[in-house]
Amino acid sequence: MKKTNTHTLVRCALIAALYAAISLALAPITFSTVQVRVSEALTLLPVLTPDAVIGVTLGCFLTNLVGVFTGANVLGALDILFGTAATLLAALTTRYLAQVRTVGLPLLAAVPPILFNAVVVGAELTWAFGPRSLTGFLFHAASVGLGQFISCCVLGLPMIRFIEKKPALRRWFD
């Protein structure tokens, strides 16, 4: 079994804690039917380190779990499974696309969190609130996709650029 060093554990835990803290502090827009989960900007951190895949996935799991137990998560227990799975798939795909750059930015790496969450959470919202039709799904997927675009492109990409330009921050992710 591979040894995990303290730095890796701390990095994963800190990313998970940041994700959960941001999500829960902004619960009204994190869990609504038209949502902007600001913490999803952190789903671009796998561009910098593979540890972020675990961190954002654990953060999403904790957020959805606490949201269900506090009644804030309108999607209920299924979001713990499906929402977390969407974040895991997005983080893995983002990591895979980390080196693909356009004008120095990992633009393509921002697409998986938008698409996976639009489809999965859009389907969850359609199932939970209807209308249970293609039109209903497209509406919910578009609203989640728009929120994800704001989180990933408007917030996440500048965050990655900022981290990459600051040597002290960049070293923390190495």
PDB file of N, CA and C in Angstrom, residues 10-91:
ATOM      1  N   VAL A  10      -3.359  16.910   4.483  1.00  0.00           N
ATOM      2  CA  VAL A  10      -3.755  18.275   4.841  1.00  0.00           C
ATOM      3  C   VAL A  10      -4.341  18.995   3.629  1.00  0.00           C
ATOM      4  N   ARG A  11      -3.714  18.812   2.466  1.00  0.00           N
ATOM      5  CA  ARG A  11      -4.206  19.470   1.254  1.00  0.00           C
ATOM      6  C   ARG A  11      -5.621  18.979   0.915  1.00  0.00           C
ATOM      7  N   CYS A  12      -5.845  17.673   0.961  1.00  0.00           N
ATOM      8  CA  CYS A  12      -7.183  17.115   0.686  1.00  0.00           C
ATOM      9  C   CYS A  12      -8.199  17.633   1.693  1.00  0.00           C
ATOM     10  N   ALA A  13      -7.829  17.618   2.968  1.00  0.00           N
ATOM     11  CA  ALA A  13      -8.749  18.058   4.018  1.00  0.00           C
ATOM     12  C   ALA A  13      -9.062  19.542   3.907  1.00  0.00           C
ATOM     13  N   LEU A  14      -8.065  20.337   3.594  1.00  0.00           N
ATOM     14  CA  LEU A  14      -8.293  21.777   3.475  1.00  0.00           C
ATOM     15  C   LEU A  14      -9.207  22.098   2.295  1.00  0.00           C
ATOM     16  N   ILE A  15      -8.990  21.442   1.177  1.00  0.00           N
ATOM     17  CA  ILE A  15      -9.852  21.664   0.010  1.00  0.00           C
ATOM     18  C   ILE A  15     -11.279  21.226   0.334  1.00  0.00           C
ATOM     19  N   ALA A  16     -11.434  20.068   0.981  1.00  0.00           N
ATOM     20  CA  ALA A  16     -12.764  19.590   1.353  1.00  0.00           C
ATOM     21  C   ALA A  16     -13.443  20.561   2.314  1.00  0.00           C
ATOM     22  N   ALA A  17     -12.681  21.040   3.294  1.00  0.00           N
ATOM     23  CA  ALA A  17     -13.245  21.972   4.272  1.00  0.00           C
ATOM     24  C   ALA A  17     -13.636  23.292   3.624  1.00  0.00           C
ATOM     25  N   LEU A  18     -12.805  23.802   2.720  1.00  0.00           N
ATOM     26  CA  LEU A  18     -13.139  25.042   2.006  1.00  0.00           C
ATOM     27  C   LEU A  18     -14.404  24.872   1.176  1.00  0.00           C
ATOM     28  N   TYR A  19     -14.481  23.767   0.452  1.00  0.00           N
ATOM     29  CA  TYR A  19     -15.653  23.496  -0.378  1.00  0.00           C
ATOM     30  C   TYR A  19     -16.914  23.481   0.486  1.00  0.00           C
ATOM     31  N   ALA A  20     -16.870  22.720   1.582  1.00  0.00           N
ATOM     32  CA  ALA A  20     -18.039  22.597   2.448  1.00  0.00           C
ATOM     33  C   ALA A  20     -18.375  23.926   3.121  1.00  0.00           C
ATOM     34  N   ALA A  21     -17.371  24.633   3.612  1.00  0.00           N
ATOM     35  CA  ALA A  21     -17.617  25.906   4.304  1.00  0.00           C
ATOM     36  C   ALA A  21     -18.244  26.937   3.372  1.00  0.00           C
ATOM     37  N   ILE A  22     -17.718  27.056   2.166  1.00  0.00           N
ATOM     38  CA  ILE A  22     -18.270  28.011   1.198  1.00  0.00           C
ATOM     39  C   ILE A  22     -19.699  27.616   0.836  1.00  0.00           C
ATOM     40  N   SER A  23     -19.897  26.330   0.565  1.00  0.00           N
ATOM     41  CA  SER A  23     -21.236  25.857   0.183  1.00  0.00           C
ATOM     42  C   SER A  23     -22.261  26.110   1.277  1.00  0.00           C
ATOM     43  N   LEU A  24     -21.903  25.766   2.500  1.00  0.00           N
ATOM     44  CA  LEU A  24     -22.859  25.889   3.603  1.00  0.00           C
ATOM     45  C   LEU A  24     -23.077  27.339   4.007  1.00  0.00           C
ATOM     46  N   ALA A  25     -22.040  28.163   3.894  1.00  0.00           N
ATOM     47  CA  ALA A  25     -22.206  29.592   4.200  1.00  0.00           C
ATOM     48  C   ALA A  25     -23.153  30.259   3.198  1.00  0.00           C
ATOM     49  N   LEU A  26     -23.151  29.744   1.980  1.00  0.00           N
ATOM     50  CA  LEU A  26     -24.006  30.299   0.922  1.00  0.00           C
ATOM     51  C   LEU A  26     -25.163  29.345   0.609  1.00  0.00           C
ATOM     52  N   ALA A  27     -25.661  28.657   1.623  1.00  0.00           N
ATOM     53  CA  ALA A  27     -26.693  27.625   1.443  1.00  0.00           C
ATOM     54  C   ALA A  27     -27.891  28.056   0.601  1.00  0.00           C
ATOM     55  N   PRO A  28     -28.401  29.291   0.741  1.00  0.00           N
ATOM     56  CA  PRO A  28     -29.572  29.645  -0.066  1.00  0.00           C
ATOM     57  C   PRO A  28     -29.338  29.564  -1.579  1.00  0.00           C
ATOM     58  N   ILE A  29     -28.135  29.843  -2.041  1.00  0.00           N
ATOM     59  CA  ILE A  29     -27.876  29.711  -3.480  1.00  0.00           C
ATOM     60  C   ILE A  29     -27.177  28.404  -3.818  1.00  0.00           C
ATOM     61  N   THR A  30     -26.695  27.690  -2.803  1.00  0.00           N
ATOM     62  CA  THR A  30     -26.040  26.398  -3.018  1.00  0.00           C
ATOM     63  C   THR A  30     -27.059  25.311  -3.304  1.00  0.00           C
ATOM     64  N   PHE A  31     -28.176  25.344  -2.602  1.00  0.00           N
ATOM     65  CA  PHE A  31     -29.142  24.249  -2.657  1.00  0.00           C
ATOM     66  C   PHE A  31     -30.458  24.589  -3.336  1.00  0.00           C
ATOM     67  N   SER A  32     -30.594  25.767  -3.904  1.00  0.00           N
ATOM     68  CA  SER A  32     -31.882  26.128  -4.491  1.00  0.00           C
ATOM     69  C   SER A  32     -32.093  25.439  -5.839  1.00  0.00           C
ATOM     70  N   THR A  33     -33.308  25.554  -6.366  1.00  0.00           N
ATOM     71  CA  THR A  33     -33.586  24.944  -7.661  1.00  0.00           C
ATOM     72  C   THR A  33     -32.843  25.667  -8.782  1.00  0.00           C
ATOM     73  N   VAL A  34     -32.595  26.959  -8.618  1.00  0.00           N
ATOM     74  CA  VAL A  34     -31.709  27.697  -9.524  1.00  0.00           C
ATOM     75  C   VAL A  34     -30.492  28.034  -8.671  1.00  0.00           C
ATOM     76  N   GLN A  35     -29.412  27.264  -8.879  1.00  0.00           N
ATOM     77  CA  GLN A  35     -28.300  27.347  -7.958  1.00  0.00           C
ATOM     78  C   GLN A  35     -27.011  27.830  -8.593  1.00  0.00           C
ATOM     79  N   VAL A  36     -26.256  28.553  -7.787  1.00  0.00           N
ATOM     80  CA  VAL A  36     -24.876  28.892  -8.118  1.00  0.00           C
ATOM     81  C   VAL A  36     -24.066  28.406  -6.931  1.00  0.00           C
ATOM     82  N   ARG A  37     -23.459  27.248  -7.078  1.00  0.00           N
ATOM     83  CA  ARG A  37     -22.647  26.688  -6.000  1.00  0.00           C
ATOM     84  C   ARG A  37     -21.242  27.252  -6.175  1.00  0.00           C
ATOM     85  N   VAL A  38     -20.988  28.369  -5.510  1.00  0.00           N
ATOM     86  CA  VAL A  38     -19.726  29.108  -5.633  1.00  0.00           C
ATOM     87  C   VAL A  38     -18.532  28.188  -5.375  1.00  0.00           C
ATOM     88  N   SER A  39     -18.684  27.262  -4.450  1.00  0.00           N
ATOM     89  CA  SER A  39     -17.601  26.335  -4.114  1.00  0.00           C
ATOM     90  C   SER A  39     -17.184  25.468  -5.302  1.00  0.00           C
ATOM     91  N   GLU A  40     -18.032  25.358  -6.314  1.00  0.00           N
ATOM     92  CA  GLU A  40     -17.677  24.574  -7.499  1.00  0.00           C
ATOM     93  C   GLU A  40     -16.497  25.188  -8.266  1.00  0.00           C
ATOM     94  N   ALA A  41     -16.145  26.422  -7.960  1.00  0.00           N
ATOM     95  CA  ALA A  41     -14.918  26.996  -8.532  1.00  0.00           C
ATOM     96  C   ALA A  41     -13.722  26.134  -8.150  1.00  0.00           C
ATOM     97  N   LEU A  42     -13.795  25.497  -6.995  1.00  0.00           N
ATOM     98  CA  LEU A  42     -12.700  24.642  -6.523  1.00  0.00           C
ATOM     99  C   LEU A  42     -12.562  23.360  -7.346  1.00  0.00           C
ATOM    100  N   THR A  43     -13.580  23.034  -8.156  1.00  0.00           N
ATOM    101  CA  THR A  43     -13.469  21.836  -8.991  1.00  0.00           C
ATOM    102  C   THR A  43     -12.414  21.991 -10.079  1.00  0.00           C
ATOM    103  N   LEU A  44     -11.862  23.191 -10.211  1.00  0.00           N
ATOM    104  CA  LEU A  44     -10.751  23.381 -11.155  1.00  0.00           C
ATOM    105  C   LEU A  44      -9.392  23.126 -10.500  1.00  0.00           C
ATOM    106  N   LEU A  45      -9.348  22.969  -9.194  1.00  0.00           N
ATOM    107  CA  LEU A  45      -8.074  22.699  -8.517  1.00  0.00           C
ATOM    108  C   LEU A  45      -7.388  21.410  -8.967  1.00  0.00           C
ATOM    109  N   PRO A  46      -8.102  20.386  -9.471  1.00  0.00           N
ATOM    110  CA  PRO A  46      -7.390  19.227 -10.002  1.00  0.00           C
ATOM    111  C   PRO A  46      -6.433  19.570 -11.150  1.00  0.00           C
ATOM    112  N   VAL A  47      -6.582  20.736 -11.747  1.00  0.00           N
ATOM    113  CA  VAL A  47      -5.620  21.197 -12.753  1.00  0.00           C
ATOM    114  C   VAL A  47      -4.235  21.322 -12.105  1.00  0.00           C
ATOM    115  N   LEU A  48      -4.214  21.655 -10.816  1.00  0.00           N
ATOM    116  CA  LEU A  48      -2.956  21.910 -10.118  1.00  0.00           C
ATOM    117  C   LEU A  48      -2.414  20.699  -9.373  1.00  0.00           C
ATOM    118  N   THR A  49      -3.289  19.847  -8.880  1.00  0.00           N
ATOM    119  CA  THR A  49      -2.845  18.686  -8.102  1.00  0.00           C
ATOM    120  C   THR A  49      -3.894  17.575  -8.149  1.00  0.00           C
ATOM    121  N   PRO A  50      -3.451  16.325  -8.229  1.00  0.00           N
ATOM    122  CA  PRO A  50      -4.417  15.225  -8.200  1.00  0.00           C
ATOM    123  C   PRO A  50      -5.111  15.093  -6.842  1.00  0.00           C
ATOM    124  N   ASP A  51      -4.493  15.606  -5.783  1.00  0.00           N
ATOM    125  CA  ASP A  51      -5.109  15.547  -4.455  1.00  0.00           C
ATOM    126  C   ASP A  51      -6.442  16.290  -4.417  1.00  0.00           C
ATOM    127  N   ALA A  52      -6.602  17.279  -5.271  1.00  0.00           N
ATOM    128  CA  ALA A  52      -7.831  18.064  -5.292  1.00  0.00           C
ATOM    129  C   ALA A  52      -9.028  17.223  -5.728  1.00  0.00           C
ATOM    130  N   VAL A  53      -8.799  16.155  -6.471  1.00  0.00           N
ATOM    131  CA  VAL A  53      -9.908  15.271  -6.865  1.00  0.00           C
ATOM    132  C   VAL A  53     -10.577  14.729  -5.604  1.00  0.00           C
ATOM    133  N   ILE A  54      -9.774  14.250  -4.670  1.00  0.00           N
ATOM    134  CA  ILE A  54     -10.302  13.725  -3.407  1.00  0.00           C
ATOM    135  C   ILE A  54     -10.907  14.861  -2.591  1.00  0.00           C
ATOM    136  N   GLY A  55     -10.220  15.981  -2.528  1.00  0.00           N
ATOM    137  CA  GLY A  55     -10.675  17.112  -1.727  1.00  0.00           C
ATOM    138  C   GLY A  55     -12.035  17.635  -2.147  1.00  0.00           C
ATOM    139  N   VAL A  56     -12.222  17.901  -3.437  1.00  0.00           N
ATOM    140  CA  VAL A  56     -13.522  18.444  -3.876  1.00  0.00           C
ATOM    141  C   VAL A  56     -14.624  17.399  -3.783  1.00  0.00           C
ATOM    142  N   THR A  57     -14.287  16.139  -4.015  1.00  0.00           N
ATOM    143  CA  THR A  57     -15.294  15.078  -3.898  1.00  0.00           C
ATOM    144  C   THR A  57     -15.751  14.935  -2.449  1.00  0.00           C
ATOM    145  N   LEU A  58     -14.808  14.901  -1.534  1.00  0.00           N
ATOM    146  CA  LEU A  58     -15.156  14.810  -0.112  1.00  0.00           C
ATOM    147  C   LEU A  58     -15.921  16.056   0.333  1.00  0.00           C
ATOM    148  N   GLY A  59     -15.502  17.218  -0.138  1.00  0.00           N
ATOM    149  CA  GLY A  59     -16.206  18.463   0.201  1.00  0.00           C
ATOM    150  C   GLY A  59     -17.637  18.451  -0.291  1.00  0.00           C
ATOM    151  N   CYS A  60     -17.845  17.965  -1.502  1.00  0.00           N
ATOM    152  CA  CYS A  60     -19.206  17.876  -2.050  1.00  0.00           C
ATOM    153  C   CYS A  60     -20.048  16.887  -1.249  1.00  0.00           C
ATOM    154  N   PHE A  61     -19.460  15.737  -0.930  1.00  0.00           N
ATOM    155  CA  PHE A  61     -20.160  14.736  -0.128  1.00  0.00           C
ATOM    156  C   PHE A  61     -20.597  15.323   1.217  1.00  0.00           C
ATOM    157  N   LEU A  62     -19.661  15.985   1.903  1.00  0.00           N
ATOM    158  CA  LEU A  62     -19.979  16.574   3.214  1.00  0.00           C
ATOM    159  C   LEU A  62     -21.046  17.660   3.093  1.00  0.00           C
ATOM    160  N   THR A  63     -20.941  18.490   2.064  1.00  0.00           N
ATOM    161  CA  THR A  63     -21.925  19.544   1.838  1.00  0.00           C
ATOM    162  C   THR A  63     -23.312  18.957   1.629  1.00  0.00           C
ATOM    163  N   ASN A  64     -23.407  17.960   0.764  1.00  0.00           N
ATOM    164  CA  ASN A  64     -24.705  17.351   0.482  1.00  0.00           C
ATOM    165  C   ASN A  64     -25.254  16.625   1.706  1.00  0.00           C
ATOM    166  N   LEU A  65     -24.380  15.970   2.464  1.00  0.00           N
ATOM    167  CA  LEU A  65     -24.797  15.261   3.675  1.00  0.00           C
ATOM    168  C   LEU A  65     -25.335  16.235   4.715  1.00  0.00           C
ATOM    169  N   VAL A  66     -24.583  17.286   5.004  1.00  0.00           N
ATOM    170  CA  VAL A  66     -25.035  18.288   5.969  1.00  0.00           C
ATOM    171  C   VAL A  66     -26.309  18.967   5.454  1.00  0.00           C
ATOM    172  N   GLY A  67     -26.354  19.237   4.161  1.00  0.00           N
ATOM    173  CA  GLY A  67     -27.546  19.848   3.569  1.00  0.00           C
ATOM    174  C   GLY A  67     -28.790  19.006   3.757  1.00  0.00           C
ATOM    175  N   VAL A  68     -28.652  17.695   3.620  1.00  0.00           N
ATOM    176  CA  VAL A  68     -29.795  16.796   3.818  1.00  0.00           C
ATOM    177  C   VAL A  68     -30.223  16.808   5.281  1.00  0.00           C
ATOM    178  N   PHE A  69     -29.265  16.703   6.197  1.00  0.00           N
ATOM    179  CA  PHE A  69     -29.614  16.627   7.617  1.00  0.00           C
ATOM    180  C   PHE A  69     -30.134  17.948   8.188  1.00  0.00           C
ATOM    181  N   THR A  70     -29.785  19.063   7.554  1.00  0.00           N
ATOM    182  CA  THR A  70     -30.301  20.353   8.021  1.00  0.00           C
ATOM    183  C   THR A  70     -31.565  20.765   7.281  1.00  0.00           C
ATOM    184  N   GLY A  71     -31.922  20.021   6.252  1.00  0.00           N
ATOM    185  CA  GLY A  71     -33.106  20.349   5.467  1.00  0.00           C
ATOM    186  C   GLY A  71     -32.847  21.388   4.385  1.00  0.00           C
ATOM    187  N   ALA A  72     -31.599  21.807   4.230  1.00  0.00           N
ATOM    188  CA  ALA A  72     -31.270  22.815   3.221  1.00  0.00           C
ATOM    189  C   ALA A  72     -31.209  22.226   1.816  1.00  0.00           C
ATOM    190  N   ASN A  73     -30.791  20.969   1.710  1.00  0.00           N
ATOM    191  CA  ASN A  73     -30.641  20.329   0.408  1.00  0.00           C
ATOM    192  C   ASN A  73     -32.012  19.869  -0.083  1.00  0.00           C
ATOM    193  N   VAL A  74     -32.564  20.618  -1.025  1.00  0.00           N
ATOM    194  CA  VAL A  74     -33.910  20.348  -1.528  1.00  0.00           C
ATOM    195  C   VAL A  74     -34.004  19.043  -2.309  1.00  0.00           C
ATOM    196  N   LEU A  75     -32.872  18.491  -2.717  1.00  0.00           N
ATOM    197  CA  LEU A  75     -32.891  17.258  -3.495  1.00  0.00           C
ATOM    198  C   LEU A  75     -32.884  16.008  -2.631  1.00  0.00           C
ATOM    199  N   GLY A  76     -32.555  16.145  -1.391  1.00  0.00           N
ATOM    200  CA  GLY A  76     -32.597  15.002  -0.484  1.00  0.00           C
ATOM    201  C   GLY A  76     -31.405  14.075  -0.612  1.00  0.00           C
ATOM    202  N   ALA A  77     -31.609  12.871  -0.081  1.00  0.00           N
ATOM    203  CA  ALA A  77     -30.519  11.910   0.056  1.00  0.00           C
ATOM    204  C   ALA A  77     -29.911  11.460  -1.275  1.00  0.00           C
ATOM    205  N   LEU A  78     -30.696  11.454  -2.346  1.00  0.00           N
ATOM    206  CA  LEU A  78     -30.134  11.031  -3.629  1.00  0.00           C
ATOM    207  C   LEU A  78     -29.010  11.956  -4.093  1.00  0.00           C
ATOM    208  N   ASP A  79     -29.051  13.213  -3.658  1.00  0.00           N
ATOM    209  CA  ASP A  79     -28.002  14.155  -4.045  1.00  0.00           C
ATOM    210  C   ASP A  79     -26.670  13.787  -3.406  1.00  0.00           C
ATOM    211  N   ILE A  80     -26.732  13.123  -2.250  1.00  0.00           N
ATOM    212  CA  ILE A  80     -25.487  12.675  -1.626  1.00  0.00           C
ATOM    213  C   ILE A  80     -24.760  11.730  -2.581  1.00  0.00           C
ATOM    214  N   LEU A  81     -25.498  10.829  -3.173  1.00  0.00           N
ATOM    215  CA  LEU A  81     -24.900   9.859  -4.093  1.00  0.00           C
ATOM    216  C   LEU A  81     -24.640  10.458  -5.479  1.00  0.00           C
ATOM    217  N   PHE A  82     -25.677  10.957  -6.114  1.00  0.00           N
ATOM    218  CA  PHE A  82     -25.547  11.392  -7.501  1.00  0.00           C
ATOM    219  C   PHE A  82     -24.800  12.719  -7.660  1.00  0.00           C
ATOM    220  N   GLY A  83     -25.065  13.670  -6.771  1.00  0.00           N
ATOM    221  CA  GLY A  83     -24.342  14.941  -6.835  1.00  0.00           C
ATOM    222  C   GLY A  83     -22.855  14.767  -6.583  1.00  0.00           C
ATOM    223  N   THR A  84     -22.535  13.913  -5.607  1.00  0.00           N
ATOM    224  CA  THR A  84     -21.132  13.637  -5.311  1.00  0.00           C
ATOM    225  C   THR A  84     -20.479  12.882  -6.462  1.00  0.00           C
ATOM    226  N   ALA A  85     -21.193  11.944  -7.066  1.00  0.00           N
ATOM    227  CA  ALA A  85     -20.648  11.212  -8.213  1.00  0.00           C
ATOM    228  C   ALA A  85     -20.376  12.154  -9.383  1.00  0.00           C
ATOM    229  N   ALA A  86     -21.261  13.117  -9.601  1.00  0.00           N
ATOM    230  CA  ALA A  86     -21.049  14.096 -10.678  1.00  0.00           C
ATOM    231  C   ALA A  86     -19.786  14.906 -10.419  1.00  0.00           C
ATOM    232  N   THR A  87     -19.582  15.307  -9.172  1.00  0.00           N
ATOM    233  CA  THR A  87     -18.380  16.076  -8.836  1.00  0.00           C
ATOM    234  C   THR A  87     -17.133  15.217  -8.995  1.00  0.00           C
ATOM    235  N   LEU A  88     -17.188  13.958  -8.588  1.00  0.00           N
ATOM    236  CA  LEU A  88     -16.034  13.058  -8.757  1.00  0.00           C
ATOM    237  C   LEU A  88     -15.688  12.883 -10.233  1.00  0.00           C
ATOM    238  N   LEU A  89     -16.671  12.606 -11.063  1.00  0.00           N
ATOM    239  CA  LEU A  89     -16.420  12.437 -12.503  1.00  0.00           C
ATOM    240  C   LEU A  89     -15.872  13.728 -13.119  1.00  0.00           C
ATOM    241  N   ALA A  90     -16.437  14.850 -12.715  1.00  0.00           N
ATOM    242  CA  ALA A  90     -15.958  16.143 -13.219  1.00  0.00           C
ATOM    243  C   ALA A  90     -14.522  16.392 -12.796  1.00  0.00           C
ATOM    244  N   ALA A  91     -14.197  16.110 -11.535  1.00  0.00           N
ATOM    245  CA  ALA A  91     -12.834  16.342 -11.044  1.00  0.00           C
ATOM    246  C   ALA A  91     -11.819  15.430 -11.746  1.00  0.00           C
TER     247      ALA A  91
END
